[in-house]
Amino acid sequence: VSSSRSHSPPRASSLSERLRKKRTLVCVGAGGVGKTTVSAALALGLAREGRKALVVSIDPAKRLATALGLRSLSNDPHRIPARALAEQGIEVEGELWAMMLDSKGTFDALIERLSPDRRTLEEILSNRIYRELSSAVSGSQEFTAVSKLFELHREGAFDVIVLDTPPSRDALDFLDAPERLTNFLEGRALRVFLAPGGLARGLIGRGAGLAISVFARLTGINMLGELSSFFGSLSGLIDGFRERSRGVQTLLREPATTFLIVSSPEREPAEEASFFHDRLTEMGMPFGGLIVNRVHETGLEGYTPEHARAALTDAFGEKLAAKLAANLADFDVLARRDRDSARRLCEALGEDRPVVVPDLDGEVQDLAGLARLADRLLAEPLAGEQQLVGEREEIGR
Ligand SMILES: Nc1ncnc2c1ncn2[C@@H]1O[C@H](COP(=O)(O)OP(=O)(O)O)[C@@H](O)[C@H]1O
Ligand SMILES: [Mg+2]
């Protein structure tokens, strides 16, 4: 891995080329595969290419957050000063902006925007149930993430927005979030259930009914009453939610939007990536490419372990050379496993040109590291089918 590699103009088959006309990039994938890191690196890379790029980051690791100047939760985009970048030897022709998503704040702001008047707003915000709801139901971050994206996109202040997505066990959570929330709020069953004298008694049964009234006596919280008044005040907002949900759904399917699936070569993330790809297709959302992150690079570089040992003996002595060669052979096993699973993943996704990013070993959490990662992501020619087929033969025999 060369850190001195300057960013050369993107080649025809690079990811950079593919993303040229895109304005919204959504990085999805299993937890821990590098979505947050890749999102930041992509934004940096695109800024370097002259675009005004924003990364919307979710739960960045501390060092990354610091590198991006995201000291506290702030719902507003903030520019990484050109000077800070220049100090790391990074020249940015465009602008790099970053923000960290504060899901609770976004939800409150959304409610504020949608509320017809101050009183309704205060009623909702002060409601215990709302507080529960905003952190539990919608605050499962997905809704607020896409909602914020929709707003930023509509404001049009950036050339390109890279959206990191929350760690979710089920990738569907993210795509379905706006609809789920709308459905939840519109939930007729729920409201009928909650209406005074409604179906509550019959549906929840006597035991639950008793529990609710005991709860009310113990805590002073009239749950049914609170819920009813809560849904009463929310009912005026539902149109706003529905409209937003539709806006988001449209945005996610625009030609200028693209989903990048990030995966590691490990089995579970790869399975999730493949599942996610199917869902994207099903839902008519654009798949823009596969990024296989943290792939181990080969250790033996074509040598057999015996040859490697012999080649290393002069410099290191017999004992150490044997150790080193064994070590490199271990790396080779990892590298082969990774290539193999990357290839299978590509087949599953019908992707013949994945972006393969090596494991950069903890060097990706500062601006210089992001720049290196951006080189690998954007400017490298994509790994072609031939290369993968070649690998397969090598692996198979
Ligand atoms: N190519 C890479 N090489 C080395 N470490 C990486 C690479 N990509 C990501 N990491 C590290 O992996 C960890 C998880 O990355 P993160 O971006 O937070 O994943 P996610 O957002 O998908 O949960 C972080 O510590 C990050 O620095
Ligand atoms: Mg993350």
PDB file of C-alpha atoms in Angstrom, residues 8 22 31 76 83 88 91 99 104 129 133 141 170 199 227 247 259 287 292 296 310 331 340 342 352 360:
ATOM      1  CA  SER A   8      -4.374  10.363 -10.556  1.00  0.00           C
ATOM      2  CA  LYS A  22     -24.723  10.835  -8.893  1.00  0.00           C
ATOM      3  CA  GLY A  31     -22.522  -3.645  10.925  1.00  0.00           C
ATOM      4  CA  ASP A  76     -25.873  20.864  10.929  1.00  0.00           C
ATOM      5  CA  ARG A  83      -6.183  24.170   6.038  1.00  0.00           C
ATOM      6  CA  GLN A  88      -2.253  16.335   5.905  1.00  0.00           C
ATOM      7  CA  GLU A  91      -5.581  19.138  -1.645  1.00  0.00           C
ATOM      8  CA  MET A  99     -22.358  16.154   9.843  1.00  0.00           C
ATOM      9  CA  LYS A 104     -33.572  12.426  18.478  1.00  0.00           C
ATOM     10  CA  ILE A 129     -45.255   8.581  25.054  1.00  0.00           C
ATOM     11  CA  LEU A 133     -41.780   6.795  20.656  1.00  0.00           C
ATOM     12  CA  GLN A 141     -32.446   6.096  13.431  1.00  0.00           C
ATOM     13  CA  ASP A 170     -32.029  -6.216   9.018  1.00  0.00           C
ATOM     14  CA  LEU A 199     -61.585  -2.410  21.665  1.00  0.00           C
ATOM     15  CA  LEU A 227     -51.774   7.329  24.344  1.00  0.00           C
ATOM     16  CA  GLY A 247     -40.643  12.103  -1.014  1.00  0.00           C
ATOM     17  CA  PHE A 259     -26.776   2.498  -3.380  1.00  0.00           C
ATOM     18  CA  PHE A 287     -27.561  -0.560  -7.124  1.00  0.00           C
ATOM     19  CA  VAL A 292     -15.549  -5.437  -0.650  1.00  0.00           C
ATOM     20  CA  HIS A 296      -6.451  -9.373   3.130  1.00  0.00           C
ATOM     21  CA  ALA A 310      14.693 -19.934   1.182  1.00  0.00           C
ATOM     22  CA  PHE A 331      -1.825 -14.525   5.344  1.00  0.00           C
ATOM     23  CA  ASP A 340     -12.901 -16.632  -2.850  1.00  0.00           C
ATOM     24  CA  ALA A 342     -15.479 -11.875  -2.720  1.00  0.00           C
ATOM     25  CA  ASP A 352     -18.454  -8.265 -12.312  1.00  0.00           C
ATOM     26  CA  LEU A 360      -5.392  -0.956   5.790  1.00  0.00           C
TER      27      LEU A 360
END
